XYZ file of C-alpha atoms in Angstrom:
560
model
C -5.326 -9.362 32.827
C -3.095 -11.799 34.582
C -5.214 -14.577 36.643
C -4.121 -17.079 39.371
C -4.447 -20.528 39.973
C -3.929 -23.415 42.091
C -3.563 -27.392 41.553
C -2.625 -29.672 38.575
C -4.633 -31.928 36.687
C -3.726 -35.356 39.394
C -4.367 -32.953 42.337
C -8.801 -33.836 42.231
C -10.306 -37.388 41.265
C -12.850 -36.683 38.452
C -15.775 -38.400 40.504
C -15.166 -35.612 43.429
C -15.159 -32.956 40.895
C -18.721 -34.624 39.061
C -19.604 -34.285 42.781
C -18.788 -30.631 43.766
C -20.386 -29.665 40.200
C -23.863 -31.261 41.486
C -23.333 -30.081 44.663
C -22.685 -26.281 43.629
C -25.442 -27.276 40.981
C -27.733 -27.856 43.869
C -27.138 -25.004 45.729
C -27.593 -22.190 42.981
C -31.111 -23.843 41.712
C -32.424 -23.748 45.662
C -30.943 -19.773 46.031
C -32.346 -18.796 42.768
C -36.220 -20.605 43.632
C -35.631 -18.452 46.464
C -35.116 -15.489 45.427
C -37.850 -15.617 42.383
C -40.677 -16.957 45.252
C -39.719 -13.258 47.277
C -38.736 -11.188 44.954
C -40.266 -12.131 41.230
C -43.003 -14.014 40.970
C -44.813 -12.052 43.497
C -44.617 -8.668 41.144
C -45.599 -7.349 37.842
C -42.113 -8.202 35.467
C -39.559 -5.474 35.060
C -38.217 -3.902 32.116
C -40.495 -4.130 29.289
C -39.434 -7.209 26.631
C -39.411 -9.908 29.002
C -43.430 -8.803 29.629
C -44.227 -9.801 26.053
C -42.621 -12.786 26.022
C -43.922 -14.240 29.617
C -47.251 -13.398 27.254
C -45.934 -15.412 24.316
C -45.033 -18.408 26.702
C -48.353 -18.568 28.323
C -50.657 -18.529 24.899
C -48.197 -21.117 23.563
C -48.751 -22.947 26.443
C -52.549 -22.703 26.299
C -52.849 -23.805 22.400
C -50.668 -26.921 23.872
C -53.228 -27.936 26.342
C -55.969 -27.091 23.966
C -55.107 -28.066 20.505
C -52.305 -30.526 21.297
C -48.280 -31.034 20.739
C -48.945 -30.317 17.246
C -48.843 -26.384 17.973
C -45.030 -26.842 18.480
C -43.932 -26.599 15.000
C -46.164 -24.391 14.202
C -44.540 -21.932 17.034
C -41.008 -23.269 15.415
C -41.958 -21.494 12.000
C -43.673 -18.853 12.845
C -42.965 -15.920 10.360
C -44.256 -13.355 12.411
C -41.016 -13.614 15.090
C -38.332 -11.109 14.180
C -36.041 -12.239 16.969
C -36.053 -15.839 17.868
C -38.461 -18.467 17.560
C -37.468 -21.451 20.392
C -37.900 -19.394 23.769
C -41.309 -19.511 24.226
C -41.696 -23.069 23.191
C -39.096 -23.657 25.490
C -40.883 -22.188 27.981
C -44.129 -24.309 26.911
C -42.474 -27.501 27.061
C -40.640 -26.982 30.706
C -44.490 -26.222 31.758
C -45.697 -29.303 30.952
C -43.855 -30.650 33.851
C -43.772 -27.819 36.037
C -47.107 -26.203 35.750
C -47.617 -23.086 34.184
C -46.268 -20.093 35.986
C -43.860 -17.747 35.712
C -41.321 -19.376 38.096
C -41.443 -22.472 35.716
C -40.741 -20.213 32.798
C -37.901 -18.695 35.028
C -36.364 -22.202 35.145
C -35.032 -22.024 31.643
C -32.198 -19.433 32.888
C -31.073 -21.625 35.340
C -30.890 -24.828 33.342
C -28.880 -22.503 30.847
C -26.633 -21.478 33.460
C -26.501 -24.897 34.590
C -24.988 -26.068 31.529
C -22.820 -23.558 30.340
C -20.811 -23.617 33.810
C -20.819 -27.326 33.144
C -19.662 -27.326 29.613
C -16.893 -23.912 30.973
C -15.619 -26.361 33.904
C -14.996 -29.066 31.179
C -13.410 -26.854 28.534
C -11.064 -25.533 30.834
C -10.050 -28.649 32.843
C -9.132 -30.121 29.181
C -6.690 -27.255 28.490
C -5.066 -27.528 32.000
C -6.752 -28.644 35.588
C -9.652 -29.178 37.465
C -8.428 -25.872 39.807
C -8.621 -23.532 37.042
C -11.806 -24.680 35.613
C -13.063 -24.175 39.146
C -11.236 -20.215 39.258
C -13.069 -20.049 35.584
C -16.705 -20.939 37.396
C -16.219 -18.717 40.282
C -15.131 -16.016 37.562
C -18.438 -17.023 35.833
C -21.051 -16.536 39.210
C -19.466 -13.412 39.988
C -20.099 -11.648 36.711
C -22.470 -8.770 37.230
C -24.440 -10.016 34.184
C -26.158 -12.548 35.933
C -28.328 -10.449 38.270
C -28.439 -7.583 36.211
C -32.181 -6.896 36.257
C -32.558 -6.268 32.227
C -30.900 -9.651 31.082
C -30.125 -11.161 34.083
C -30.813 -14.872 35.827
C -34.411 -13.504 36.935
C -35.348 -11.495 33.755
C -37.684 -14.082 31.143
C -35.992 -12.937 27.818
C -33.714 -14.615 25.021
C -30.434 -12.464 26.122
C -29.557 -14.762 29.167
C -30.099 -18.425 27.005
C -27.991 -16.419 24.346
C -24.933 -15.710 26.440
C -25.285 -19.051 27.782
C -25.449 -20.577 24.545
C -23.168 -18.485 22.703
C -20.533 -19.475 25.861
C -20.992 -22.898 25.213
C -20.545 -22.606 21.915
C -17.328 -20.816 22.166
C -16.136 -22.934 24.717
C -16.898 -25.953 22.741
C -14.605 -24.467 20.326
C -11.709 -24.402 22.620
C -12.690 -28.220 23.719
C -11.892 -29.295 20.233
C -8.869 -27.647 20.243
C -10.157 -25.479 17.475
C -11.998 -27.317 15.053
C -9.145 -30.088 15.730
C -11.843 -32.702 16.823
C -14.558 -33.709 14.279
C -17.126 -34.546 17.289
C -17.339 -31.577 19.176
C -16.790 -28.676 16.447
C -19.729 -30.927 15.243
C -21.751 -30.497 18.624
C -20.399 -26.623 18.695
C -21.857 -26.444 15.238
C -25.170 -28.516 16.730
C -25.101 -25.469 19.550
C -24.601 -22.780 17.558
C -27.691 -23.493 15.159
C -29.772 -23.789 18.883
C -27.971 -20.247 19.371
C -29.499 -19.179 16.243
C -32.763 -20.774 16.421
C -33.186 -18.596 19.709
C -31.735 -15.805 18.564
C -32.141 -14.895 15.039
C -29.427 -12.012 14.864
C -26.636 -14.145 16.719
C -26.381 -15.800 13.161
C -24.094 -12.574 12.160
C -21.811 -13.097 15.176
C -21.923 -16.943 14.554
C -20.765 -15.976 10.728
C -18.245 -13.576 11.778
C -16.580 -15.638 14.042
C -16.414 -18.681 11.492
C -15.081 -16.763 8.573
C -12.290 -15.255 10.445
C -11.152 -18.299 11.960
C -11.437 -19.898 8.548
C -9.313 -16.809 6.677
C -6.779 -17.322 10.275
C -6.796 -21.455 9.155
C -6.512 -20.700 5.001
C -3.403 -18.349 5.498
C -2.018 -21.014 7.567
C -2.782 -23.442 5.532
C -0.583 -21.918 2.424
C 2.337 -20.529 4.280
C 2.861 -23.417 6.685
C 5.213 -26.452 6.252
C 4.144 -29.663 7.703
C 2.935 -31.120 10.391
C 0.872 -27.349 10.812
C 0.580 -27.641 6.931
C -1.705 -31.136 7.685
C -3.302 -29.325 11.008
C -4.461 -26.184 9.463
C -5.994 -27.538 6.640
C -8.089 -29.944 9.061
C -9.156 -26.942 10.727
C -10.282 -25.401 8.172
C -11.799 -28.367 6.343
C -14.009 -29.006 9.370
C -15.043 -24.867 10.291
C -16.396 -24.775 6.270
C -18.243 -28.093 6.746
C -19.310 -26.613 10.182
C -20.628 -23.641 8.507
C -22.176 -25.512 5.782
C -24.137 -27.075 8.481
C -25.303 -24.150 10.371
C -26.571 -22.197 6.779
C -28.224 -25.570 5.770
C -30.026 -25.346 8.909
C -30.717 -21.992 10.066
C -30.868 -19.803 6.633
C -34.306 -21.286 5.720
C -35.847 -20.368 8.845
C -34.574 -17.110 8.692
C -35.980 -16.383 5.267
C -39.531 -17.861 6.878
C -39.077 -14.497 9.273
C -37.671 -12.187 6.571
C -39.947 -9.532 6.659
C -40.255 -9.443 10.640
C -36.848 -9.477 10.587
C -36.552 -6.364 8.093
C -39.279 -4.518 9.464
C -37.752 -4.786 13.324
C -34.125 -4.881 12.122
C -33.899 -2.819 9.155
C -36.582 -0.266 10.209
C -36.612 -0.487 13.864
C -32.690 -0.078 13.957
C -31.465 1.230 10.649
C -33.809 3.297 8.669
C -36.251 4.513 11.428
C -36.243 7.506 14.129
C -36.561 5.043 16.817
C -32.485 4.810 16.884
C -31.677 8.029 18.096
C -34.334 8.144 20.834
C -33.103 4.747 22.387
C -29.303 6.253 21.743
C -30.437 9.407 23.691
C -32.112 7.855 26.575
C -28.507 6.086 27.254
C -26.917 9.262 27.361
C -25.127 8.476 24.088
C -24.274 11.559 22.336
C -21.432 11.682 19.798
C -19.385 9.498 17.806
C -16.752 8.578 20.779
C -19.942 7.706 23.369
C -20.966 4.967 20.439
C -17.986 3.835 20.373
C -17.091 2.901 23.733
C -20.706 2.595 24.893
C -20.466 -1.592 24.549
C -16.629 -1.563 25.966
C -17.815 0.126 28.880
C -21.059 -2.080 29.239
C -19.424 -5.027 29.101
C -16.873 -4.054 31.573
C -18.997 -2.387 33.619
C -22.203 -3.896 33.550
C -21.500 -7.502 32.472
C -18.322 -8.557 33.767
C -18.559 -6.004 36.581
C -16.072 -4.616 39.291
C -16.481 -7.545 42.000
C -15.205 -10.001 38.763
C -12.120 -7.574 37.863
C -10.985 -7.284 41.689
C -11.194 -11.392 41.928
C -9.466 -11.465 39.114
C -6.756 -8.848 39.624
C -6.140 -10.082 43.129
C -5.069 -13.821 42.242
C -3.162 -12.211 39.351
C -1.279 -10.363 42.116
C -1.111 -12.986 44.664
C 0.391 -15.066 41.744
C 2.995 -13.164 40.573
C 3.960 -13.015 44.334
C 4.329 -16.500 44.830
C 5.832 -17.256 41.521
C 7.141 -13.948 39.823
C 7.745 -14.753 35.647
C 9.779 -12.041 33.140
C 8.356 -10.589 30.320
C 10.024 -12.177 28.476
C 8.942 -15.473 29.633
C 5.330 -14.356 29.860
C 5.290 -13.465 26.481
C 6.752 -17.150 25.319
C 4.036 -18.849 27.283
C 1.007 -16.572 25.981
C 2.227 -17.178 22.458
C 2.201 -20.799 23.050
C -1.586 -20.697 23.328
C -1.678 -18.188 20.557
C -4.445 -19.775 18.590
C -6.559 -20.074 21.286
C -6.175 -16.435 22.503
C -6.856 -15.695 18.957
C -10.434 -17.647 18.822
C -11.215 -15.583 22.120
C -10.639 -12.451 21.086
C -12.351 -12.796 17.770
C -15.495 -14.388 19.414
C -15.262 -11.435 21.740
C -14.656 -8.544 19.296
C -16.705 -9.775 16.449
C -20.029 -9.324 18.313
C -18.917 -5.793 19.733
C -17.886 -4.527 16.636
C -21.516 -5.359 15.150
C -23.229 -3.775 18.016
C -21.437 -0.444 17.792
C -21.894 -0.302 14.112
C -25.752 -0.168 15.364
C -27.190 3.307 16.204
C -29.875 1.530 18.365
C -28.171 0.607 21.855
C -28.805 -1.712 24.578
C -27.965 -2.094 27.930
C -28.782 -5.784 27.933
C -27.092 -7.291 24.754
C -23.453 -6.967 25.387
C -23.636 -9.548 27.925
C -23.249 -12.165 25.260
C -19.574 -11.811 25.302
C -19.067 -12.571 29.074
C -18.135 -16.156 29.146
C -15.305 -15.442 26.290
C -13.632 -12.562 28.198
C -14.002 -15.109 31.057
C -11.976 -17.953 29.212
C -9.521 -15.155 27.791
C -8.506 -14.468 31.544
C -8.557 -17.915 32.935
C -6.185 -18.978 29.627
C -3.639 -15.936 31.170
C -4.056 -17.802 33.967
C -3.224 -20.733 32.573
C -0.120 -20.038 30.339
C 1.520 -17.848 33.330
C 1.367 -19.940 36.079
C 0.713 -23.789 34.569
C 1.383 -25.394 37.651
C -0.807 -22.959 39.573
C -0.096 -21.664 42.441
C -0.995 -21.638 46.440
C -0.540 -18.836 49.316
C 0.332 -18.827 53.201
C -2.137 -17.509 54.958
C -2.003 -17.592 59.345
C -0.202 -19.804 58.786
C -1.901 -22.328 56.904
C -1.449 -23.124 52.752
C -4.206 -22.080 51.010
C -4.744 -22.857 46.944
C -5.773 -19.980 45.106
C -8.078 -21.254 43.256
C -10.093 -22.323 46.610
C -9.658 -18.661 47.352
C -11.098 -18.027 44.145
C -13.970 -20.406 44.380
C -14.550 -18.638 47.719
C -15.004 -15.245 46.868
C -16.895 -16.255 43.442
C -19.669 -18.218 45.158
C -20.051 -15.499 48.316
C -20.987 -12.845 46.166
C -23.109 -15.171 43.735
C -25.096 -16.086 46.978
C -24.996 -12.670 48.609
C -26.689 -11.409 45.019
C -29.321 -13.884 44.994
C -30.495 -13.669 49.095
C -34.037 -12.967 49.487
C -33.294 -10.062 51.648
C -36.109 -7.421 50.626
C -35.278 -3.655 50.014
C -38.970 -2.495 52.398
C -39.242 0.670 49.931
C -38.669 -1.060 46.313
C -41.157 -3.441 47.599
C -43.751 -1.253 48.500
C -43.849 0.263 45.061
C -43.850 -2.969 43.458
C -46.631 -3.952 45.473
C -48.491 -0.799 43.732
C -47.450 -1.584 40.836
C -48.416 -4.803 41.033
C -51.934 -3.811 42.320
C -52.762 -1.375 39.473
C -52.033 -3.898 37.462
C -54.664 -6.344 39.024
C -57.173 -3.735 39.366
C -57.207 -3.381 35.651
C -58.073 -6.895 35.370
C -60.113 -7.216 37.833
C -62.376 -4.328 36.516
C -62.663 -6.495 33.105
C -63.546 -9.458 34.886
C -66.072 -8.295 37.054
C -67.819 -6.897 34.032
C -66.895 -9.954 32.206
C -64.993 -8.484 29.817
C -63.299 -10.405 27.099
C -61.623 -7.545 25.444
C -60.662 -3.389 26.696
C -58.462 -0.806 25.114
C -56.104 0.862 27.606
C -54.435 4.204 27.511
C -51.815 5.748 29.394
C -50.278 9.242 29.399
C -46.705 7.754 29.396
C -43.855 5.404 28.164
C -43.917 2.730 31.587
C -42.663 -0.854 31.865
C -45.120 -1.138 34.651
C -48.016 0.166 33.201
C -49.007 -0.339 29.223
C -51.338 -3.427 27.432
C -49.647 -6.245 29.090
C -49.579 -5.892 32.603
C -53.403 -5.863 32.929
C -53.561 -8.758 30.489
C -50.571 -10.875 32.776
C -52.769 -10.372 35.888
C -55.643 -11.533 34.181
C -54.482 -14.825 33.122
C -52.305 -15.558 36.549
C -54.768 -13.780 39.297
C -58.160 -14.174 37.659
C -57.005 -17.502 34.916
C -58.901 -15.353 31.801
C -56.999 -14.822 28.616
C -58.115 -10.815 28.529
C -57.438 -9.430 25.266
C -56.399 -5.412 25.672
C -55.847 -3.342 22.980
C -53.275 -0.374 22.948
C -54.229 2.970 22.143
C -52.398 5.982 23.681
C -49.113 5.781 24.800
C -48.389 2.766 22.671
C -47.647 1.672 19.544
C -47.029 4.368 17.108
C -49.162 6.632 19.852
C -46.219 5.286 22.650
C -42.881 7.290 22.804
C -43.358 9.588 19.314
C -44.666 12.874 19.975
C -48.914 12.836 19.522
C -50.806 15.306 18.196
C -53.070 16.946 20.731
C -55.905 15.869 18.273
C -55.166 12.234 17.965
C -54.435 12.032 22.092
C -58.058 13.235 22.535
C -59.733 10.783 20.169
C -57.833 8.067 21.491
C -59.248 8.866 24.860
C -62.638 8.693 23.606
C -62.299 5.190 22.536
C -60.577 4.065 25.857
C -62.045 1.823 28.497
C -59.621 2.073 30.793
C -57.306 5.332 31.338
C -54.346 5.739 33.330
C -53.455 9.018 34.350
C -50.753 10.618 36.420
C -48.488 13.951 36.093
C -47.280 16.252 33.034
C -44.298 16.940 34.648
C -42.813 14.295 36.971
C -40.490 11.595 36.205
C -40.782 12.706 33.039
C -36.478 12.695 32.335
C -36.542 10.203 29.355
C -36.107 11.874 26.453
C -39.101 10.504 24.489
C -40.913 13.154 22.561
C -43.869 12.180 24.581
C -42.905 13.608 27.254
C -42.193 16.980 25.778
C -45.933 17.148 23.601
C -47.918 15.873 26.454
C -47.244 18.912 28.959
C -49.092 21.312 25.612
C -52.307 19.468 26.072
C -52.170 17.343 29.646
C -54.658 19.309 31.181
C -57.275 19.001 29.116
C -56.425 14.671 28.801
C -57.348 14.906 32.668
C -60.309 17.555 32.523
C -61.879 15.111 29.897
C -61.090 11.715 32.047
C -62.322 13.535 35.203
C -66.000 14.216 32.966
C -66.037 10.768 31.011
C -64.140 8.185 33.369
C -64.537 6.696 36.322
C -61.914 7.193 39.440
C -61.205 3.731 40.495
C -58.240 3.385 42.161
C -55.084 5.832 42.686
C -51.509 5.750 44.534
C -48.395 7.279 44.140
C -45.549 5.681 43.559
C -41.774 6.713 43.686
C -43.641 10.839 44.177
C -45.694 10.710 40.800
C -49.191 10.163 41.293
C -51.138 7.336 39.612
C -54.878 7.764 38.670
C -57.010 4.856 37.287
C -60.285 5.944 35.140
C -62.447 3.301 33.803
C -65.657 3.458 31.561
């Protein structure tokens, strides 16, 4: 898609852009404190992953205070992380200045965000003008991606950093004209072994992308007469060294994870059952529904429609102002050919890796945003180099300050504190079952309980209780998973099994056999054989504690 843009490179001082940049800086950290003081921090977290690793941050953080800044590396090579292994230290570290609390873990998205429009503004300013690297940001704070709630600015897990990272990388890439300049491919390598570090299986997208631009630079090389002869070999010369740096770094750590990384991976993804659940509770059914399930996400989800009607406007009011031929159009794209060519293979490789995998996520094709971004800022850029301005009542208006406009207004809008009275009334339950739970084990003083729960919920399973505990009552409660987790969690369990994991339960949460029961886990099909007799034993063997209903199902909290 065709984008619009105002200004040339003489038309802004540096110093006054270094000054907007802090300004707009400024304004997104004070919205997004906000909006996590009304509408986060108060509340048990959403959406299951980021749970375990506000979990992971907080007994890092602990063996810090405890045990010293020696626990760091220790964290750094831990084999038992299958995923990434510098988030929750990350976390740790920011907490030694901040306290720790979830809102100073929360601070890691926005210092990612921070940068990556930062290094984004640069990139683009090099390859044309400070307008269009402001068009590129306002692109960038409209994206849906950054207040989706699985993945988004507010949600604590390694998805946000990696599309950060991942766009900084790839715009790094662009900065040094393509492996051109030794210094930053050097620092893009630098980033990209951060990338890795944070998340492990970015390294395949990181090794895609390097050995296609390197096969692009090699054919180059041989069929080109100089001075491209001379260029393309540099390239390529400095992506091999590049990647020589990133394996040298990265592949040792990965083999310290190696069987984490198999058994999550390989098993989780590949070999297990666990694929075609996760593939069915997305509604993906057939070949075509994997195969555009990531093209739609990203379109959808991640960029979002707000971002394509910014974007498709100043295209329009472009080609108004200054109208261009195909032919012409075509002349300047290819001009910037290699460029559009590093895009769309830092863009395609990860999509292509994701569809090839059974196992789908809402959440992880958000790591392509900030390349898709670039792609239609460099449209943008080739079209209309000059950029381009509109009359308005009257009154000349750049586009890009039209842009910039509508970018930061929804950004803003997004991020208001504004509650939604009925979302927060469940969350409040949610929130309170949660602290119940705890509050039961400390009042008995409790170090450790086993918990079961007669479904698959983000809000209710072993570490809610154990969150409340160490932020409400400051006591590291140890809870221990038994029904409805684990292998016991969304698998089909026999009636048997369900009844002896009852017996050994401390606390039990009950609630209904047949509402809100849509997922297709096999859980929720077995349970409805037996479900009556779960409650008729909790009723004789439990405790009633506490009960509420939330969003119609009811909610019934049995204790020991």
């Amino acid at each position: 898609m065709a984008m619009a843009y105002a200004g040339t490179a003489s038309d802004r001082h540096p110093n006054t852009d270094t000054l907007l940049l802090i300004i707009l800086g400024a304004a997104e950290v004070i919205a997004f404190y906000i909006h996590v003081h009304f509408n986060v921090a108060p509340f048990y977290p959403q959406a299951f992953d980021q749970l375990s690793y506000y979990l992971e941050t907080y007994d890092l953080a602990d063996k810090i205070r405890a045990y010293g800044m020696a626990e760091l590396p220790k964290a750094l090579f831990e084999s038992g992380n299958a995923t990434g292994t510098t988030f929750a230290l990350q976390g740790s570290l920011i907490s030694l200045i901040g306290g720790v609390s979830r809102t100073t873990f929360l601070t890691i998205n926005v210092i990612y965000l921070l940068a990556a429009q930062f290094i984004v503004f640069l990139t683009v300013r090099s390859l044309s003008s400070s307008a269009f690297g402001w068009t590129a940001l306002a692109l960038l704070t409209s994206a849906s991606t950054l207040f989706n709630g699985a993945g988004g600015l507010y949600d604590y897990r390694i998805d946000f950093t990696a599309m950060c990272l991942y766009g900084i990388c790839i715009s790094l890439i662009l900065w040094s004209r393509v492996f051109l300049d030794c210094r930053k491919a050097a620092i893009a390598a630098l980033v990209c072994i951060l990338l890795v570090y944070a998340r492990f299986f970015t390294a395949i997208y990181i090794a895609g992308v390097l050995a296609f631009l390197l096969a692009i630079q090699i054919a180059q090389w041989m069929q080109a007469t100089s001075p491209e002869h001379d260029l393309a070999r540099q390239r390529a010369r400095n992506i091999f060294w590049c990647g020589c740096l990133i394996a040298l770094v990265c592949i040792p750590r990965l083999y310290v994870s190696r069987d984490a990384i198999y058994n999550y991976y390989m098993i989780g993804h590949v070999l297990g059952e666990e694929k075609f659940i996760r593939a069915s509770e997305l509604g993906i059914h057939g070949l075509l529904a994997h195969l555009l399930y990531y093209p739609r996400s990203v379109i959808g989800s991640h960029i979002g429609v707000l971002t394509w009607i910014i974007a498709a406007l100043l295209a329009i009011l472009s080609f108004r102002q200054i109208p261009i031929s195909a032919t012409k159009a075509f002349q300047r794209l290819h001009s910037y050919r290699l460029e559009f060519t590093t895009l769309f293979v830092a863009t395609l490789v990860p999509l292509a890796l994701l569809t090839a995998n059974l196992s789908k996520s809402q959440v992880v094709g958000g790591i392509v945003t900030i390349p898709i971004v670039l792609i239609m800022i460099l449209i943008g850029i080739a079209l209309w180099p000059r950029g381009t301005s509109i009359r308005i009542a009257g009154r000349i208006f750049d586009v890009a300050v039209l842009a910039v406009s509508a970018g930061l207004i929804v950004f803003f809008l997004r991020a208001s504190p504004w509650p939604n009275v009925q979302k927060r009334a469940d969350l409040d339950r949610f929130s309170l079952m949660g602290t119940e739970i705890a509050r039961y084990a400390a009042d008995r003083n409790l170090t450790k309980i086993s918990l079961s729960v007669d479904r698959v919920s983000d809000f209710i399973n072993v570490g809610i209780p154990r969150l409340f505990s160490i932020e409400r009552f400051h006591r590291n409660l140890m809870v221990e998973g038994l029904f409805g987790h684990g292998q016991y969690g969304i698998f089909a369990t026999p009636r048997e099994d369900a009844l002896r994991l009852y017996a050994n339960s401390d606390v039990i949460v009950m609630t209904d056999p047949n509402k809100d029961r849509a997922h297709p886990y096999p859980i929720n099909t077995k349970i409805r054989e037996y479900w009556p007799e779960l409650w008729q034993w909790a009723n004789q063997n439990r405790r009633l504690i506490f009960s509420t209903t939330i969003d119609g199902v009811p909610y019934y909290l049995f204790v020991r």
